Structures are given as C-alpha cells and as structure tokens.
Coordinates of C-alpha atoms in Angstrom, one line a residue:
X157 CA 0.1 -0.1 0.2
X158 CA 3.1 2.2 0.7
X159 CA 3.9 2.4 -3.0
X160 CA 0.7 4.1 -3.9
X161 CA 0.2 7.8 -3.3
X162 CA -3.0 9.2 -1.7
X163 CA -5.6 10.2 -4.1
X164 CA -8.1 13.1 -3.0
X165 CA -10.8 11.5 -5.1
X166 CA -10.6 8.2 -3.4
X167 CA -10.1 10.0 -0.1
X168 CA -13.3 11.9 -0.7
X169 CA -15.3 8.7 -1.2
X170 CA -14.0 7.3 2.4
X171 CA -15.9 7.8 5.5
X172 CA -14.7 11.3 6.8
X173 CA -13.4 10.1 10.2
X174 CA -11.4 7.1 8.6
X175 CA -10.0 9.6 5.8
X176 CA -8.9 12.0 8.7
X177 CA -7.3 9.2 10.7
X178 CA -5.4 8.0 7.7
X179 CA -4.1 11.6 6.8
X180 CA -3.0 12.1 10.2
X181 CA -1.0 8.8 10.3
X182 CA 0.5 9.5 7.0
X183 CA 1.7 12.9 8.1
X184 CA 2.9 11.6 11.7
X185 CA 4.8 8.6 10.2
X186 CA 6.4 10.7 7.2
X187 CA 7.5 13.6 9.5
X188 CA 9.1 11.1 12.0
X189 CA 11.0 9.5 9.0
X190 CA 9.1 6.4 9.3
X191 CA 7.2 4.2 6.5
X192 CA 3.7 5.7 6.2
X193 CA 0.8 3.3 5.5
X194 CA 0.3 5.0 2.2
X195 CA 2.7 7.4 0.5
X196 CA 1.6 11.2 0.7
X197 CA 0.9 12.9 -2.6
X198 CA 4.1 14.0 -4.3
X199 CA 3.2 17.8 -4.2
X200 CA 2.6 17.4 -0.5
X201 CA 5.5 15.3 0.3
X202 CA 8.1 17.6 -1.6
X203 CA 6.5 20.5 0.5
X204 CA 7.0 18.8 3.7
X205 CA 10.6 18.2 2.8
X206 CA 10.9 22.0 2.1
X207 CA 9.4 22.7 5.5
X208 CA 11.8 20.4 7.3
X209 CA 14.8 22.0 5.5
X210 CA 13.7 25.4 6.7
X211 CA 13.4 24.1 10.4
X212 CA 9.8 25.1 10.4
X213 CA 8.1 23.9 13.7
X214 CA 4.9 21.9 12.8
X215 CA 3.4 22.9 16.1
X216 CA 3.9 26.6 15.8
X217 CA 1.0 29.0 15.5
X218 CA -0.2 30.1 12.1
X219 CA -0.2 33.7 13.3
X220 CA 1.9 36.4 11.3
X221 CA 2.4 40.3 11.6
X222 CA -0.3 41.8 9.5
X223 CA 0.5 44.6 7.1
X224 CA -0.3 48.1 8.3
X225 CA -3.5 49.4 6.8
X226 CA -1.8 52.0 4.6
X227 CA 0.6 49.4 3.2
X228 CA -2.3 47.0 2.6
X229 CA -4.2 49.7 0.6
X230 CA -1.2 50.6 -1.4
X231 CA -0.4 47.0 -2.4
X232 CA -4.2 46.7 -3.4
X233 CA -3.9 49.9 -5.3
X234 CA -0.7 48.9 -7.4
X235 CA -1.3 45.2 -7.9
X236 CA -2.5 44.2 -11.5
X237 CA -4.7 41.4 -9.9
X238 CA -7.0 44.0 -8.4
X239 CA -8.1 44.8 -11.9
X240 CA -9.9 41.4 -12.2
X241 CA -11.3 41.3 -8.7
X242 CA -14.7 41.4 -10.1
X243 CA -14.1 38.3 -12.3
X244 CA -12.6 36.6 -9.4
X245 CA -15.5 37.5 -7.0
X246 CA -18.3 36.7 -9.5
X247 CA -16.8 33.2 -10.2
X248 CA -16.0 32.2 -6.5
X249 CA -17.4 34.4 -3.8
X250 CA -21.1 33.3 -4.1
X251 CA -20.1 29.6 -4.3
X252 CA -17.9 29.8 -1.5
X253 CA -20.6 31.5 0.7
X254 CA -23.0 28.7 -0.2
X255 CA -20.6 25.9 0.3
X256 CA -19.4 27.3 3.9
X257 CA -16.1 28.5 2.5
X258 CA -14.4 31.9 1.9
X259 CA -12.5 33.1 -1.1
X260 CA -8.9 34.7 -0.5
X261 CA -6.8 36.8 -3.0
X262 CA -3.1 37.2 -2.5
X263 CA -0.3 39.2 -3.9
X264 CA 2.8 37.6 -5.5
X265 CA 4.3 37.2 -1.9
X266 CA 1.5 35.3 -0.2
X267 CA 0.0 38.4 1.6
X268 CA -3.7 38.3 1.8
X269 CA -5.2 41.3 0.1
X270 CA -8.8 40.5 -0.1
X271 CA -11.3 38.0 1.1
X272 CA -14.9 37.4 0.9
X273 CA -17.5 34.7 1.5
X274 CA -19.6 32.9 4.5
X275 CA -19.6 35.2 7.5
X276 CA -19.1 32.4 9.9
X277 CA -16.3 31.0 8.2
X278 CA -14.7 34.5 7.9
X279 CA -14.7 34.7 11.7
X280 CA -13.2 31.3 12.1
X281 CA -10.6 32.2 9.5
X282 CA -9.4 35.1 11.6
X283 CA -8.6 32.7 14.4
X284 CA -6.0 31.2 12.3
X285 CA -5.0 34.4 10.9
X286 CA -6.4 33.8 7.4
X287 CA -7.2 37.7 7.3
X288 CA -6.3 40.7 5.2
X289 CA -2.7 41.5 5.4
X290 CA -1.6 38.0 6.9
X291 CA 1.4 36.0 5.3
X292 CA 0.7 32.7 3.9
X293 CA 3.9 31.8 2.0
X294 CA 5.3 28.4 2.9
X295 CA 8.0 30.0 4.8
X296 CA 5.4 31.7 7.0
X297 CA 2.7 29.2 7.5
X298 CA 4.2 25.9 6.2
X299 CA 2.4 23.8 3.5
X300 CA -0.9 25.4 2.6
X301 CA -2.7 25.8 -0.8
X302 CA -1.9 29.6 -1.2
X303 CA 2.1 29.0 -0.1
X304 CA 2.4 25.8 -2.0
X305 CA 0.8 27.3 -5.2
X306 CA 3.3 30.2 -4.9
X307 CA 6.2 27.6 -4.5
X308 CA 5.1 25.4 -7.4
X309 CA 3.5 27.8 -9.5
X310 CA 0.7 25.7 -10.2
X311 CA -2.8 25.0 -8.8
X312 CA -2.8 22.9 -5.4
X313 CA -5.2 21.6 -3.1
X314 CA -4.3 21.0 0.5
X315 CA -6.6 19.0 2.8
X316 CA -6.7 18.4 6.4
X317 CA -3.5 16.8 7.8
X318 CA -1.7 17.6 4.7
X319 CA -1.1 21.0 6.2
X320 CA 2.3 21.0 7.8
X321 CA 1.0 23.1 10.8
X322 CA -1.0 21.1 13.2
X323 CA -3.2 24.3 13.9
X324 CA -4.5 24.1 10.1
X325 CA -5.6 20.4 10.4
X326 CA -9.4 21.4 10.6
X327 CA -9.3 23.1 7.2
X328 CA -9.2 22.5 3.5
X329 CA -7.9 24.8 0.8
X330 CA -7.6 25.0 -3.1
X331 CA -5.6 27.8 -4.8
X332 CA -4.4 28.6 -8.3
X333 CA -1.8 31.3 -9.5
X334 CA -2.7 34.3 -11.6
X335 CA -0.3 35.2 -14.0
X336 CA 0.2 38.6 -16.1
X337 CA -0.5 37.1 -19.8
X338 CA 2.0 39.7 -21.1
X339 CA 5.1 38.6 -19.4
X340 CA 4.0 35.6 -17.3
X341 CA 4.9 37.3 -14.3
X342 CA 3.1 35.8 -11.1
X343 CA 0.5 38.4 -10.0
X344 CA -0.9 36.5 -7.0
X345 CA -2.9 33.7 -5.8
X346 CA -6.7 33.0 -5.7
X347 CA -7.8 30.6 -3.0
X348 CA -11.0 28.9 -1.7
X349 CA -10.7 27.7 2.1
X350 CA -13.2 26.4 4.5
X351 CA -13.5 23.8 7.3
X352 CA -12.4 20.4 6.5
X353 CA -15.9 19.2 6.5
X354 CA -16.4 21.5 3.2
X355 CA -13.8 19.4 1.2
X356 CA -14.6 18.4 -2.2
X357 CA -12.0 17.4 -5.0
X358 CA -13.8 19.4 -7.7
X359 CA -13.0 22.7 -5.8
X360 CA -9.6 22.9 -7.4
X361 CA -10.9 22.6 -10.9
X362 CA -13.3 25.3 -10.2
X363 CA -10.5 27.7 -8.7
X364 CA -8.3 27.0 -11.6
X365 CA -10.9 27.8 -14.0
X366 CA -11.7 31.1 -12.4
X367 CA -8.0 32.0 -12.4
X368 CA -7.8 31.2 -16.2
X369 CA -10.8 33.5 -16.7
X370 CA -9.2 36.2 -14.8
X371 CA -5.9 35.8 -17.2
X372 CA -8.2 35.6 -20.2
X373 CA -9.8 39.0 -19.1
X374 CA -6.1 40.5 -18.6
X375 CA -5.2 39.3 -22.1
X376 CA -8.2 40.8 -23.8
X377 CA -7.3 44.3 -22.1
X378 CA -3.9 44.0 -23.3
X379 CA -4.9 43.3 -26.9
X380 CA -7.3 46.2 -26.6
X381 CA -4.4 48.4 -25.4
X382 CA -2.1 47.3 -28.3
X383 CA -5.0 48.2 -30.7
X384 CA -5.1 51.7 -29.4
X385 CA -1.3 52.0 -29.7
X386 CA -1.6 50.7 -33.4
X387 CA -4.1 53.3 -34.3
X388 CA -1.7 56.1 -32.8
X389 CA 1.5 54.6 -34.4
X390 CA 0.3 53.6 -37.9
X391 CA 0.1 57.2 -39.3
X392 CA 3.7 57.8 -37.7
X393 CA 5.1 54.8 -39.2
X394 CA 3.8 55.9 -42.5
X395 CA 6.2 59.0 -42.5
X396 CA 9.2 57.2 -41.0
X397 CA 11.8 56.2 -43.3
X398 CA 13.9 52.9 -43.0
X399 CA 13.1 50.5 -40.1
X400 CA 10.8 51.2 -37.3
X401 CA 8.6 49.4 -34.7
X402 CA 6.1 50.5 -32.4
X403 CA 5.8 48.4 -29.0
X404 CA 3.9 48.8 -26.0
X405 CA 5.6 49.2 -22.5
X406 CA 6.2 45.3 -22.4
X407 CA 7.6 45.2 -25.8
X408 CA 4.8 43.7 -27.5
X409 CA 4.6 44.9 -31.3
X410 CA 1.6 47.3 -32.2
X411 CA 2.9 48.2 -35.8
X412 CA 6.2 47.7 -37.9
X413 CA 7.7 49.2 -40.9
X414 CA 10.7 48.4 -43.2
X415 CA 11.2 45.1 -41.5
X416 CA 9.7 41.6 -40.9
X417 CA 7.2 41.7 -38.0
X418 CA 8.0 40.1 -34.6
X419 CA 5.6 39.4 -31.7
X420 CA 7.7 41.1 -29.1
X421 CA 11.1 43.1 -28.6
X422 CA 12.7 42.2 -25.2
X423 CA 13.2 45.6 -23.5
X424 CA 15.7 46.4 -20.7
X425 CA 14.3 46.8 -17.2
X426 CA 15.2 50.6 -17.1
X427 CA 14.0 51.8 -20.6
X428 CA 14.2 55.5 -21.6
X429 CA 14.0 57.7 -24.8
X430 CA 17.2 58.3 -26.7
X431 CA 19.7 56.2 -28.3
X432 CA 19.4 52.7 -26.9
X433 CA 21.2 49.4 -27.8
X434 CA 18.6 46.2 -28.0
X435 CA 20.0 42.8 -28.3
X436 CA 17.6 41.8 -31.0
X437 CA 17.6 45.1 -33.1
X438 CA 20.9 46.9 -32.5
X439 CA 21.1 50.6 -31.8
X440 CA 17.8 52.4 -31.9
X441 CA 16.5 55.9 -31.3
X442 CA 13.6 55.5 -29.0
X443 CA 10.7 58.1 -28.7
X444 CA 7.7 57.9 -26.4
X445 CA 4.1 57.1 -27.7
X446 CA 1.0 57.1 -25.8
X447 CA 1.0 53.6 -24.2
X448 CA 4.4 52.6 -25.7
X449 CA 7.5 53.4 -27.6
X450 CA 8.7 54.2 -31.2
X451 CA 11.9 52.3 -32.1
X452 CA 13.7 53.5 -35.1
X453 CA 16.6 51.3 -35.9
X454 CA 19.8 52.6 -36.8
X455 CA 20.8 50.7 -39.9
X456 CA 24.3 52.2 -39.8
X457 CA 24.9 50.4 -36.5
X458 CA 22.4 47.4 -36.3
X459 CA 25.2 44.8 -36.5
X460 CA 27.5 46.5 -34.2
X461 CA 27.7 45.7 -30.5
X462 CA 30.2 48.1 -29.4
X463 CA 30.6 48.4 -25.5
X464 CA 28.1 45.4 -25.1
X465 CA 28.8 42.6 -22.6
X466 CA 27.3 39.0 -22.5
X467 CA 27.3 36.8 -19.4
X468 CA 26.4 33.2 -20.0
X469 CA 25.7 31.8 -16.5
X470 CA 25.7 27.8 -16.6
X471 CA 26.9 27.6 -12.9
X472 CA 23.6 26.5 -11.5
X473 CA 22.4 22.7 -12.1
X474 CA 18.9 23.5 -13.5
X475 CA 18.6 27.4 -14.2
X476 CA 20.7 28.7 -16.9
X477 CA 20.6 32.3 -18.1
X478 CA 22.0 34.7 -20.7
X479 CA 22.5 38.3 -19.7
X480 CA 23.3 41.1 -22.1
X481 CA 24.3 44.6 -21.0
X482 CA 25.0 47.9 -22.8
X483 CA 24.3 51.5 -22.9
X484 CA 20.5 50.8 -21.9
X485 CA 21.4 48.6 -19.0
X486 CA 21.0 44.8 -18.7
X487 CA 18.6 42.1 -20.0
X488 CA 18.3 38.5 -18.9
X489 CA 16.7 35.5 -20.4
X490 CA 16.4 31.9 -19.0
X491 CA 17.6 29.5 -21.5
X492 CA 16.4 25.9 -22.4
X493 CA 18.8 23.1 -22.0
X494 CA 19.4 23.2 -25.7
X495 CA 20.0 26.7 -26.1
X496 CA 22.4 26.5 -23.2
X497 CA 24.4 23.9 -24.9
X498 CA 24.5 25.8 -28.1
X499 CA 25.6 29.2 -26.5
X500 CA 28.2 27.4 -24.4
X501 CA 29.7 26.0 -27.6
X502 CA 29.7 29.4 -29.3
X503 CA 31.1 31.0 -25.9
X504 CA 34.2 28.8 -26.4
X505 CA 34.7 29.1 -30.0
X506 CA 35.4 32.7 -30.7
X507 CA 36.1 31.9 -34.2
X508 CA 32.6 30.7 -34.9
X509 CA 31.0 27.4 -35.7
X510 CA 29.2 26.2 -38.8
X511 CA 25.7 24.6 -38.7
X512 CA 27.4 21.2 -39.3
X513 CA 30.0 21.7 -36.5
X514 CA 27.4 22.8 -34.3
X515 CA 25.1 19.6 -35.2
X516 CA 28.3 17.5 -34.4
X517 CA 29.0 19.3 -31.1
X518 CA 25.4 19.0 -29.8
X519 CA 23.9 15.7 -31.4
X520 CA 27.1 13.9 -32.7
X521 CA 25.5 14.2 -36.1
X522 CA 26.9 16.6 -38.7
X523 CA 23.8 16.1 -41.0
X524 CA 21.4 17.6 -38.5
X525 CA 22.0 21.1 -39.7
X526 CA 18.1 21.8 -40.2
X527 CA 17.6 21.2 -36.5
X528 CA 20.6 23.5 -35.6
X529 CA 19.6 26.4 -37.9
X530 CA 16.1 26.3 -36.5
X531 CA 17.4 26.6 -32.9
X532 CA 19.9 29.1 -33.7
X533 CA 17.1 31.1 -35.4
X534 CA 15.1 31.0 -32.2
X535 CA 18.1 32.3 -30.2
X536 CA 18.9 35.1 -32.6
X537 CA 15.4 36.4 -32.2
X538 CA 16.6 38.1 -29.1
X539 CA 20.4 38.1 -29.4
X540 CA 20.8 39.0 -33.1
X541 CA 22.6 42.3 -31.7
X542 CA 25.4 40.1 -30.3
X543 CA 25.3 36.9 -32.4
X544 CA 26.4 36.8 -36.0
X545 CA 26.1 33.8 -38.4
X546 CA 27.9 32.3 -41.5
X547 CA 29.4 31.1 -39.3
X548 CA 27.6 31.3 -36.0
X549 CA 29.7 33.4 -33.4
X550 CA 29.5 36.2 -31.0
X551 CA 30.4 39.6 -32.5
X552 CA 34.2 40.4 -32.1
X553 CA 33.1 43.6 -30.4
X554 CA 31.2 41.7 -27.5
X555 CA 32.8 40.8 -24.3
X556 CA 31.7 37.3 -23.4
X557 CA 31.9 36.1 -19.9
X558 CA 31.4 32.4 -19.2
X559 CA 30.3 31.2 -15.7
X560 CA 30.5 27.5 -15.1
X561 CA 30.4 25.1 -11.9
X562 CA 33.4 24.5 -10.1
X563 CA 33.3 20.7 -11.0
X564 CA 33.2 20.0 -14.8
X565 CA 30.7 17.1 -14.2
X566 CA 28.1 19.7 -12.8
X567 CA 28.1 21.5 -16.1
X568 CA 24.6 20.8 -17.9
X569 CA 24.3 17.7 -16.0
X570 CA 21.7 16.0 -18.1
X571 CA 23.2 17.0 -21.2
X572 CA 23.7 14.4 -24.0
X573 CA 25.7 16.8 -26.4
X574 CA 29.0 15.1 -27.1
X575 CA 30.9 18.4 -26.7
X576 CA 29.4 18.8 -23.2
X577 CA 30.2 15.4 -22.2
X578 CA 33.8 15.7 -23.3
X579 CA 34.1 18.7 -21.0
X580 CA 32.9 16.7 -18.0
X581 CA 36.2 14.8 -18.3
X582 CA 38.3 18.0 -18.6
X583 CA 40.2 19.3 -15.5
X584 CA 38.5 21.9 -13.4
X585 CA 39.1 25.4 -14.8
X586 CA 39.6 24.1 -18.4
X587 CA 36.0 24.9 -19.4
X588 CA 36.1 28.4 -19.3

C-alpha cells in the first residue's frame, strides 16, 4: 500500500473520520522519518521536505504580523490582480458562501489582500490569521494551498493533515496562481478555503478555471491596449523612413515598417527615450508614444555591438541564463537546455562554428543542420545584436563571460551533447 500515493478523489469517497485518521497517520509517520501506510501525494511530500529543511516547527502558530492598513491599501492599489477582482469575486464568492467557505486573494508574496464569503467562516478564518494583511507563504505558514501554489507555480489543493502546521488540520483549501499574460509574471493567488468538512476534490478545478478566466480578461485588456497603440502609431510609421517598430511598455509589437514583423521586442528593465542598444535590433532611436515606444532602427549600426557584454551563466544545475548589458542597461533571459548547450559551444569558439559543426557538437551528427539552424534562429530572435551567423559566433566587439560550475561534471548535468560530455572529463577550470 505504501507504493501508492494518496488520491483526493478516493479520499473523498471514504468515511470522513477514517479519511482524517489516515491523513494524520501519513503525516505523523512521514515527518518522523518512518514508513507511512500510504505515500503522501508528491506535491505534499515535496512541500513537507522543504518545511523540514527550513526548520519550521509543525506545532507553531499560523499567526503572522499583519500589514499596516496604509501598506495593505497601497498593495491593493498597485497590483494588477486588483483589476480582475470583479471576475474573481463573481466566479467564486457566491459559491464559497453557499458551500461554507471563503475566497482569498493574495499578492505574489502570499500576503492576503482581499477575502470574501461565508460570514461564520470568515470569523473562524481570523482565528488562524487567514485575514487581510496576513502572510501565507510556505516560509511563514508551512504547507498550505496559497503558499504551496506560490512555490510550485501551479494549482494545488491541501486538505486536513496535509497542512504542515497542526493548527490548520481542521481546514481544507484549493488555490491557483494568476499570471500576467504579457510577460507570465506571477501576480498572485486566488484561493478557496473552509472547514475540513467542506472538502470536495472538484474545488481545485473550479478555482483553476476562475484563475484562467481572470488571465483571459487581462489578455483581452492587453490586446485592446495594443490596438489603441496601433491606431496612434500607424500614421507615424507611414512617415518614417527605414526600419521602425512601435511596441507597448512590455515590448509587444503594435505596428512595424521596413522590417519583418516580430511578436515582441525584449526591453531592458530600465528603458528610456534616446539612443538605446537592444539585443534583438541593435542601436535604436527611442521616442515615447501614448502607451508605448517608437523604436527607429539605426541601420548603420544595427550589427554593431560596441561596448556590449554577454554573461552566460551555466553555474547552476537547472537554471541557466544569458545576460546582455550595454548602454541601455541589462537584459536577462532564461535558457532551455538546448540553447544553453549551443551558446556554451559558441562562447568557447570565438572563431565561430558552422551549422554542421554545431550539429556534431550537440547531436554527434553533422547532418542535423536543419535542426541546428532552427534552434539558432530562435536564439537570434533576441540575440541578433550580439550573435552573427555564417559562421555562428559572438560579434568580435562583444565581451563574453562564461560562468560554469566548479566541478566539470556539474556542467549541464543532464546533457547528451558530445561537446558537453567531453568537457565533463576536462580538468576543473579548463571549461572556461
């Protein structure tokens, strides 16, 4: 029985008292390091391990220091999730009230900004500090739907003794993240919580669906704002000579002239009017537009990257990034394993590599040039300003810094690329 993980649907079909006893025993045995009668769900087991590593006391209170009223109001006023509160409330508040539960909405740090629902449950929730201004991240309150959804970035349901803190064992909760569709930034969490007796496995699907509705509303608002920017930019672009593109504040394209259209231009965090160098376009003259920017590409310097610097960071086991800095500041992008392999090869080959050579380096097969060209085309969408082709290489004007693990075997540890595997056998320090 231990080899099978708990399933909430099967648990819901059990007698409530029997299910509660089983969950409590699973938690007790697992936290004590003993073999439980049935394995906890993987998402719960992973969270319990995180809590143990943090040294969180499972017997501690769930109370936290509340935000001051002025700080709470400031967070409500400035968060984008506040713009879809009507959708969240319409989708969940009434159902939560009728089912003896409450709806909770937090910011991206797990701080409760709003709550609504059944009045008696709201009073009970205040007893466990599930109230406006409270902290419900895992580091504050242990395994719970809000905090664990924040940690794993997906919808999570936590029931009864699956909570790490014993004081929460009489509660059940289901939560889902809400993301900004423009850049996938996490905006916050929407949650439905109530007494353990109100548990139903379908609650998770309901909460996740409402979170998706909120994201769809934000996406529609964004599309309308791009349309408004397009209406402003179109007559301006008709009078612009050469290549130019109008983008919103997040880099999404509204209109373009003299060049192939792109969905989005990656903008530095600190962006301003003036002459700015962008990784995907090169040097541009930037002018403000209502709701965005006009970027005029300087065709005389597009391929030049004077003064730019690239940092390829492969020092961590599972998160690899490339950072480009220049006159406009810095820009960072996370890399897929394949793109990390290709850029690592190029960083070590200042003379450049042909498509056939890269195919040999990455696949051990010189004939796979079509795949290599497709991958390099994707990479150059954002790095055209620092990457040349024929052969593929970093521009000579670019300063490239390669950050690798101390031990060669820790470089891209799951890679099957022959070039990477050969580097594992190299002496420490030989990679860079």
